[in-house]
Short mmCIF file of C-alpha atoms in Angstrom, two decimals:
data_model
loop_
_atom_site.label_atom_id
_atom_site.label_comp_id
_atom_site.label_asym_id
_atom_site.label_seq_id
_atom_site.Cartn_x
_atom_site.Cartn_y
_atom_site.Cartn_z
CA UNK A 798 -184.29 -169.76 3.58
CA UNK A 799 -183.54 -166.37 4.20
CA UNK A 800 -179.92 -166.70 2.69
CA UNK A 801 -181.61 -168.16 -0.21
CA UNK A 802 -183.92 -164.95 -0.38
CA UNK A 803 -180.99 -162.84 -0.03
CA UNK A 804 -178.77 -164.82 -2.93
CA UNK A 805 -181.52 -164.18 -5.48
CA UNK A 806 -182.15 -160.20 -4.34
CA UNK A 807 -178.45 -159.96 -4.99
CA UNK A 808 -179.01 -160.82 -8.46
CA UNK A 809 -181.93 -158.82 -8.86
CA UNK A 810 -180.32 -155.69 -7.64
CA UNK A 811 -177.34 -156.28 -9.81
CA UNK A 812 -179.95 -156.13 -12.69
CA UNK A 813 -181.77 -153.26 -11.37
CA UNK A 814 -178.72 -151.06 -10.36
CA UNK A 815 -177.19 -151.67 -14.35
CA UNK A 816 -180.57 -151.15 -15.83
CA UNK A 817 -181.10 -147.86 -13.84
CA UNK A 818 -177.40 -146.63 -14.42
CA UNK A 819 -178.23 -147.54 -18.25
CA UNK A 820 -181.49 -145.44 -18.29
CA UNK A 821 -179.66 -142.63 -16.45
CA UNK A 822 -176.29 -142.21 -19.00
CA UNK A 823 -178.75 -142.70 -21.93
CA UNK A 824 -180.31 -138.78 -20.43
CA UNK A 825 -177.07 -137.76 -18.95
CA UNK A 826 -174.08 -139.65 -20.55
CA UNK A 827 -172.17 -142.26 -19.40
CA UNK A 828 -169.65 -140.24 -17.46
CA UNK A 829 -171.88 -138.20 -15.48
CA UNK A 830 -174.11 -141.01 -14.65
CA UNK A 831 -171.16 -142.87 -13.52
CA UNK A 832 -170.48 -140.23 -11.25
CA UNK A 833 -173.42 -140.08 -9.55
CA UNK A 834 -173.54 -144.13 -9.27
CA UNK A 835 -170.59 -143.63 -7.15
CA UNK A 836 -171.33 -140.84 -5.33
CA UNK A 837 -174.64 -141.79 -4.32
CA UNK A 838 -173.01 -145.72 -3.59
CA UNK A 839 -170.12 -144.23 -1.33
CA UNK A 840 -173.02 -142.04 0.93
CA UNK A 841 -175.08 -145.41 1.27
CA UNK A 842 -172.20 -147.37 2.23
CA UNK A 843 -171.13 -145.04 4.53
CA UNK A 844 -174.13 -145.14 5.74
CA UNK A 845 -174.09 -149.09 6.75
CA UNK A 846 -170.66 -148.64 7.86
CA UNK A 847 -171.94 -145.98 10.36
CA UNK A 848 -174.57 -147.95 11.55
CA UNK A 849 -172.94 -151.94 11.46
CA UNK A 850 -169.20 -151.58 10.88
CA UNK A 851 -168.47 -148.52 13.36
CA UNK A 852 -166.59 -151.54 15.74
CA UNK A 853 -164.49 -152.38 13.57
CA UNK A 854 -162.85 -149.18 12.45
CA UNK A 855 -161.11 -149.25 16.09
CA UNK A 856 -157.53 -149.83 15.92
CA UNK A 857 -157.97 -149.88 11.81
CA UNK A 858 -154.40 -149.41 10.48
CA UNK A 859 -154.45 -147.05 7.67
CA UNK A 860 -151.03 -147.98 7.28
CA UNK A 861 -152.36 -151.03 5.34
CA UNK A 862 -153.56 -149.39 2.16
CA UNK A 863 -150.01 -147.97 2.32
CA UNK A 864 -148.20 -151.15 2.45
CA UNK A 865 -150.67 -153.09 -0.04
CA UNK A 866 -151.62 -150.30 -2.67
CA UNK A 867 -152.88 -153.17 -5.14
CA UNK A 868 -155.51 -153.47 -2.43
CA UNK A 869 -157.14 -150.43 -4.31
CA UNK A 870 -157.03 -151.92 -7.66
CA UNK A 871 -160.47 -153.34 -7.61
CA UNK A 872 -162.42 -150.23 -7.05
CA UNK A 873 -160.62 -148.40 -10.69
CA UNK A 874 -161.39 -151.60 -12.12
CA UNK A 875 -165.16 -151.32 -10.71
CA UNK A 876 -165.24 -147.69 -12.38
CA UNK A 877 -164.10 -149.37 -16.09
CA UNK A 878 -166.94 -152.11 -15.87
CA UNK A 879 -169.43 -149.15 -15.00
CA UNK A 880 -168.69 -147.06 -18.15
CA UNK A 881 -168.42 -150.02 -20.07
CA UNK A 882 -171.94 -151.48 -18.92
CA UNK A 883 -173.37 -147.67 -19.25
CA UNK A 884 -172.39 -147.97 -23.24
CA UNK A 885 -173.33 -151.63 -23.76
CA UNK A 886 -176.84 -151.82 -21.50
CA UNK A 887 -179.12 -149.34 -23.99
CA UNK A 888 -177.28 -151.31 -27.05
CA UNK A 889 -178.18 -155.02 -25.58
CA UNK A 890 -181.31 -157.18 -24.73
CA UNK A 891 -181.23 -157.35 -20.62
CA UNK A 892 -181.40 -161.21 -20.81
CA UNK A 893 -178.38 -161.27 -23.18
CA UNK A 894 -176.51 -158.84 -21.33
CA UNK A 895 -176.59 -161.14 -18.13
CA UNK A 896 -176.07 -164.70 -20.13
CA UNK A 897 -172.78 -163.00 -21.89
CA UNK A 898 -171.31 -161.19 -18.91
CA UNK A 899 -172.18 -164.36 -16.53
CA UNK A 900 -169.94 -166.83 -19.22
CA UNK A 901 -167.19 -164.58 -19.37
CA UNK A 902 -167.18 -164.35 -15.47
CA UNK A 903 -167.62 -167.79 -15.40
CA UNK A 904 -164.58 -168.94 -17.95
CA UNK A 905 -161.99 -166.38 -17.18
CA UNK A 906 -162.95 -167.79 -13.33
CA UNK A 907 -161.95 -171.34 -14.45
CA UNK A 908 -158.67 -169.49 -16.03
CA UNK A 909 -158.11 -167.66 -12.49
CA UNK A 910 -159.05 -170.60 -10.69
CA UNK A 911 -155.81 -172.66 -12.46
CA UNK A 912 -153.49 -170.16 -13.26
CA UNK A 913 -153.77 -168.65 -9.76
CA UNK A 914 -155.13 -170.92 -6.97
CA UNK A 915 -154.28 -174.22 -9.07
CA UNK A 916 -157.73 -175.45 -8.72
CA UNK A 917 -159.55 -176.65 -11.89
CA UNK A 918 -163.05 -177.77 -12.10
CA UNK A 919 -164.22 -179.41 -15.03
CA UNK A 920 -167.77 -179.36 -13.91
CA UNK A 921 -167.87 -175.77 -13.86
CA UNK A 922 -166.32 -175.92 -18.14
CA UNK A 923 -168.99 -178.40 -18.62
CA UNK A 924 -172.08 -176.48 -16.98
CA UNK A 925 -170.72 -173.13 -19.02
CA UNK A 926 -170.87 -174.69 -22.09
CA UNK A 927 -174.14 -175.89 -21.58
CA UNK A 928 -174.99 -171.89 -20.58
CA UNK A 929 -173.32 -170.82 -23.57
CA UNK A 930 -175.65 -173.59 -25.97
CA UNK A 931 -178.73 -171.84 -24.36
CA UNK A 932 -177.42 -168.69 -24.97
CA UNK A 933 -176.78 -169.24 -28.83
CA UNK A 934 -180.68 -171.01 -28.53
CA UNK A 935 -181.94 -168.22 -26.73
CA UNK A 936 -180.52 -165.67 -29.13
CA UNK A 937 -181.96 -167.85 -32.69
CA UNK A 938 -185.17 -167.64 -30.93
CA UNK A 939 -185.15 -164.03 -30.58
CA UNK A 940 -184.66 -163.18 -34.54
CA UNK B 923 -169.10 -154.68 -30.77
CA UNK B 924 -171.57 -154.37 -27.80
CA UNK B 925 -171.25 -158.09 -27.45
CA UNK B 926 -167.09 -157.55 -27.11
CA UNK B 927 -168.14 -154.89 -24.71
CA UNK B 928 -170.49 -157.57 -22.90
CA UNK B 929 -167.81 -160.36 -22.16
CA UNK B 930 -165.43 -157.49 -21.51
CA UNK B 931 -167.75 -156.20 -18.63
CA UNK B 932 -167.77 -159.99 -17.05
CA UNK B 933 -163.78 -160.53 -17.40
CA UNK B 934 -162.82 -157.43 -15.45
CA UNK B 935 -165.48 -158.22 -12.90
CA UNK B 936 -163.82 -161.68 -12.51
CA UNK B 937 -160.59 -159.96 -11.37
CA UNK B 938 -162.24 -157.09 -9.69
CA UNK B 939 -163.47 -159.76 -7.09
CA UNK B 940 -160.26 -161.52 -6.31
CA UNK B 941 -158.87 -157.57 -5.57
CA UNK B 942 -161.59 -156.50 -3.87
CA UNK B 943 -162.03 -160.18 -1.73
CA UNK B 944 -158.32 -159.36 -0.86
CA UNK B 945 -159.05 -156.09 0.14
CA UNK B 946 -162.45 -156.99 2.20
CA UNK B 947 -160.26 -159.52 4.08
CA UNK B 948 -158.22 -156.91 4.85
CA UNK B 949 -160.21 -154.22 6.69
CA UNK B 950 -163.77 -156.22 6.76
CA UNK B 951 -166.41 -155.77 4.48
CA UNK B 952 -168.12 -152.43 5.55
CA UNK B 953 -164.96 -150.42 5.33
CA UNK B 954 -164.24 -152.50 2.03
CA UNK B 955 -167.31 -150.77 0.49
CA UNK B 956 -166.62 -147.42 1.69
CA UNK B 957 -162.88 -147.64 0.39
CA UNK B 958 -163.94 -149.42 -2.99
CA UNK B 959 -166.59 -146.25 -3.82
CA UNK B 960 -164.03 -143.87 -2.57
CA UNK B 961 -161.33 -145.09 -4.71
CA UNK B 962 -163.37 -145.36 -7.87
CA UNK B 963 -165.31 -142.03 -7.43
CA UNK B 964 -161.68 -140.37 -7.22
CA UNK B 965 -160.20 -142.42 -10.52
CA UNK B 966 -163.75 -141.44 -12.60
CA UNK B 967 -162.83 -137.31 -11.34
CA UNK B 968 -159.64 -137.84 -12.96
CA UNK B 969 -160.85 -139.83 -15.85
CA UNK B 970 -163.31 -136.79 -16.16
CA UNK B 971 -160.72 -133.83 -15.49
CA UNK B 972 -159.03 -135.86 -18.73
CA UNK B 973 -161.81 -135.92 -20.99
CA UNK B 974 -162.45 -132.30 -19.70
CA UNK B 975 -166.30 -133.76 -18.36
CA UNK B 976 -168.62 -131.79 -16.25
CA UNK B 977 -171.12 -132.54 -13.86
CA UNK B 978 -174.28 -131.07 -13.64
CA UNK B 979 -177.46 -132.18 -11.64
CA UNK B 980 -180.33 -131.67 -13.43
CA UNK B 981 -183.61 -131.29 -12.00
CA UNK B 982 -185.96 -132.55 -14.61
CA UNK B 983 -184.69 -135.94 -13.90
CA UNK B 984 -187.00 -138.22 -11.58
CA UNK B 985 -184.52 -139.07 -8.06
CA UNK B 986 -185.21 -142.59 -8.86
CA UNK B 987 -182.47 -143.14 -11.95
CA UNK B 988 -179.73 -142.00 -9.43
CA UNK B 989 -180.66 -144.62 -7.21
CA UNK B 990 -178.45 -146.90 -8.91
CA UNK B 991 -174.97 -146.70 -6.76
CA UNK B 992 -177.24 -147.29 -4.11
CA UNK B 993 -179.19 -150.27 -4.88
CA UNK B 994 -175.49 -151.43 -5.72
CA UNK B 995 -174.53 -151.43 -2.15
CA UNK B 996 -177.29 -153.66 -1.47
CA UNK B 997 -175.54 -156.23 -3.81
CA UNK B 998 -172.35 -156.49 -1.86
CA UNK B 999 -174.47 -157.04 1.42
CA UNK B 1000 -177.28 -159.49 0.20
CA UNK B 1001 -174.21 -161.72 -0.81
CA UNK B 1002 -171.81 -161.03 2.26
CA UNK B 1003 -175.40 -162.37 3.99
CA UNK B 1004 -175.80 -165.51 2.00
CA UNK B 1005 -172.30 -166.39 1.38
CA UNK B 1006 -171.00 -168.04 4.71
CA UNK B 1007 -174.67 -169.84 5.34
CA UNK B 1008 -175.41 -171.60 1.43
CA UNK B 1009 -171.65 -170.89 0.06
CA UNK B 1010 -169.92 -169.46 -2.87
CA UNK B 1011 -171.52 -171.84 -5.71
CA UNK B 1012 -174.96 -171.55 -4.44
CA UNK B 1013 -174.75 -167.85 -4.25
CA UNK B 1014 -173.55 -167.33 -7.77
CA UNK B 1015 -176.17 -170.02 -9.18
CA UNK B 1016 -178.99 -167.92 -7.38
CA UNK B 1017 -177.90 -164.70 -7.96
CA UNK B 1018 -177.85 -165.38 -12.09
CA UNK B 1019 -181.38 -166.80 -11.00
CA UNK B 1020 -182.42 -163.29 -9.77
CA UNK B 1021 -180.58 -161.54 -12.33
CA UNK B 1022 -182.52 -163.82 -14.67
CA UNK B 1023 -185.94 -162.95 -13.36
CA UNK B 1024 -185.43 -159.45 -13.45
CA UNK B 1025 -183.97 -159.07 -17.13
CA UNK B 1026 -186.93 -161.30 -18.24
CA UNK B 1027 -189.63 -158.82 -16.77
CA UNK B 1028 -187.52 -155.80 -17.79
CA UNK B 1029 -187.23 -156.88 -21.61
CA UNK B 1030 -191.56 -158.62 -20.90
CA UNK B 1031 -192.56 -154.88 -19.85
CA UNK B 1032 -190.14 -152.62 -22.02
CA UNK B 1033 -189.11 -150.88 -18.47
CA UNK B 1034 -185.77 -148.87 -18.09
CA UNK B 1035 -185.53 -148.26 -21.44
CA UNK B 1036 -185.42 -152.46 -22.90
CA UNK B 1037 -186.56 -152.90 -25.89
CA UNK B 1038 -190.10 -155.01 -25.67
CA UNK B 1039 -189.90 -158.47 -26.51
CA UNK B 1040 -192.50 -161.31 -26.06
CA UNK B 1041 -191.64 -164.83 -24.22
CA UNK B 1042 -191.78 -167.47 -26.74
CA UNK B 1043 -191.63 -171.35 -26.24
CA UNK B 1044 -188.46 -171.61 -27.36
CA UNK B 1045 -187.12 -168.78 -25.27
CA UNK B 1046 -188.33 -170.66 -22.09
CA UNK B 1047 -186.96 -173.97 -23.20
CA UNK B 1048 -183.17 -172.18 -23.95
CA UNK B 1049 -183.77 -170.63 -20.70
CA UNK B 1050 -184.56 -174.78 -19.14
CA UNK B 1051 -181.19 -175.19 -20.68
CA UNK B 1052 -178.94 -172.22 -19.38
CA UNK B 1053 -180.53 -173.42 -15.75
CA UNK B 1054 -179.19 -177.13 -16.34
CA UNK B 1055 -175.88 -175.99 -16.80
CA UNK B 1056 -175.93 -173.68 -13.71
CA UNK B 1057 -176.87 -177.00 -11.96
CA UNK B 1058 -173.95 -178.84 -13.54
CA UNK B 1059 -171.73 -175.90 -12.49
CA UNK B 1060 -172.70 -176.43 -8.41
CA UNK B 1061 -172.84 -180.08 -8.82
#
């Protein structure tokens, strides 16, 4: 029950996070409210790895990120999809903005899926096509 | 354009994940966090010192609307939480169900700067629809 609970906050603070960074870069600009998204993220993180994580930094090779620089790859890619969300969030209904970036995650994780890990779930194309009809109803209902 | 913009936002978060899963495997997923905010608040200062962007704090600004990195953060843990108990498919299918939720009230009430829109019938039943084929997804 409580992992439930905690499944569905996860989507709501993706929502609320985008919609605040939105709100912000519409009075500051997208660069600047980037910014402080990660500033402010990297002192809360630090924050739980302070208080939860502080056992595992023992013995932490640093040497790691060193050996495996592609290990940092995600977090530029994480600053991209925050500029790009900061321009598309005031242009976009909220509801439409989650249906469209939800398919794409969705399909180009069925093309990941095969091309990488060889696993292909056809269940997953069906269900995402059924999204994307709902999507196309949702959006005729709206005009 | 915005809607290129849209399914441009969900394909680099797609391979984001299998980095940042790789990385979080790595050195655990509190240091993962730390790292991944570290990283990107370094690449935005030189994507800024490019585009010759400042930063200024300004006052007149409620504290709230720079709340965002932070309520990001709680994203990463309320699925590290869930994950291992309901798995992966579960987590996504609920967390589209909370991300759901929220866009409806934001764009209901007009708040954080949606447009206002009113819930019609046929809104609801598209939205009956989008939830059948998250259940088809997890069957």
């Amino acid at each position: 029950m409580i992992a439930i609970l905690c499944a569905t906050c996860a989507g709501v603070t993706i929502v609320l996070s985008r919609s605040v960074n939105g709100y912000l870069s519409q009075k500051i600009g997208a660069y600047q409210s980037t910014f402080f998204n990660y500033f402010t993220g990297f002192l809360m993180s630090s924050i739980f790895l302070i208080l939860f994580g502080f056992v595992n930094l023992k013995g932490f090779q640093f040497d790691i990120l060193m050996r495996q620089p592609t290990l940092l790859i995600g977090g530029m890619i994480g600053v991209f999809n925050i500029l790009i969300l900061n321009i598309t969030v005031p242009k976009i209904s909220p509801v439409q903005l989650t249906l469209i970036t939800f398919v794409a995650q969705l399909l180009s994780g069925v093309v990941i899926d095969y091309c990488i890990y060889d696993i292909f779930s056809i269940q997953k194309l069906i269900g995402c096509l059924i999204v994307i009809v709902g999507l196309i109803a949702y959006q005729l209902s709206d005009e | 354009m915005e809607f290129i913009l849209a399914i441009l936002a969900g394909t680099i978060v797609t391979i984001m994940n299998v980095f940042n899963g790789q990385l979080s495997n790595q050195v655990g997923v509190y240091l993962s966090t730390v790292i991944i905010h570290l990283v990107g608040l370094f690449t935005l200062i030189i994507i800024m010192i490019i585009k010759k962007q400042k930063i200024s704090f300004q006052n007149h600004i409620p504290l709230i609307l720079y709340t965002g990195g932070m309520i990001g953060v709680f994203t990463v843990f309320c699925n590290v939480m869930s994950i291992s108990t309901i798995g992966a498919a579960l987590v996504t299918a609920l967390g589209l169900l909370g991300q759901m939720l929220t866009s409806l009230v934001l764009e209901y009430k007009g708040w954080l700067g949606a447009k206002k829109r009113t819930l019609t019938f046929q809104k609801v039943i598209s939205l009956v629809l989008v939830m059948i084929g998250i259940g088809v997804m997890i069957l």
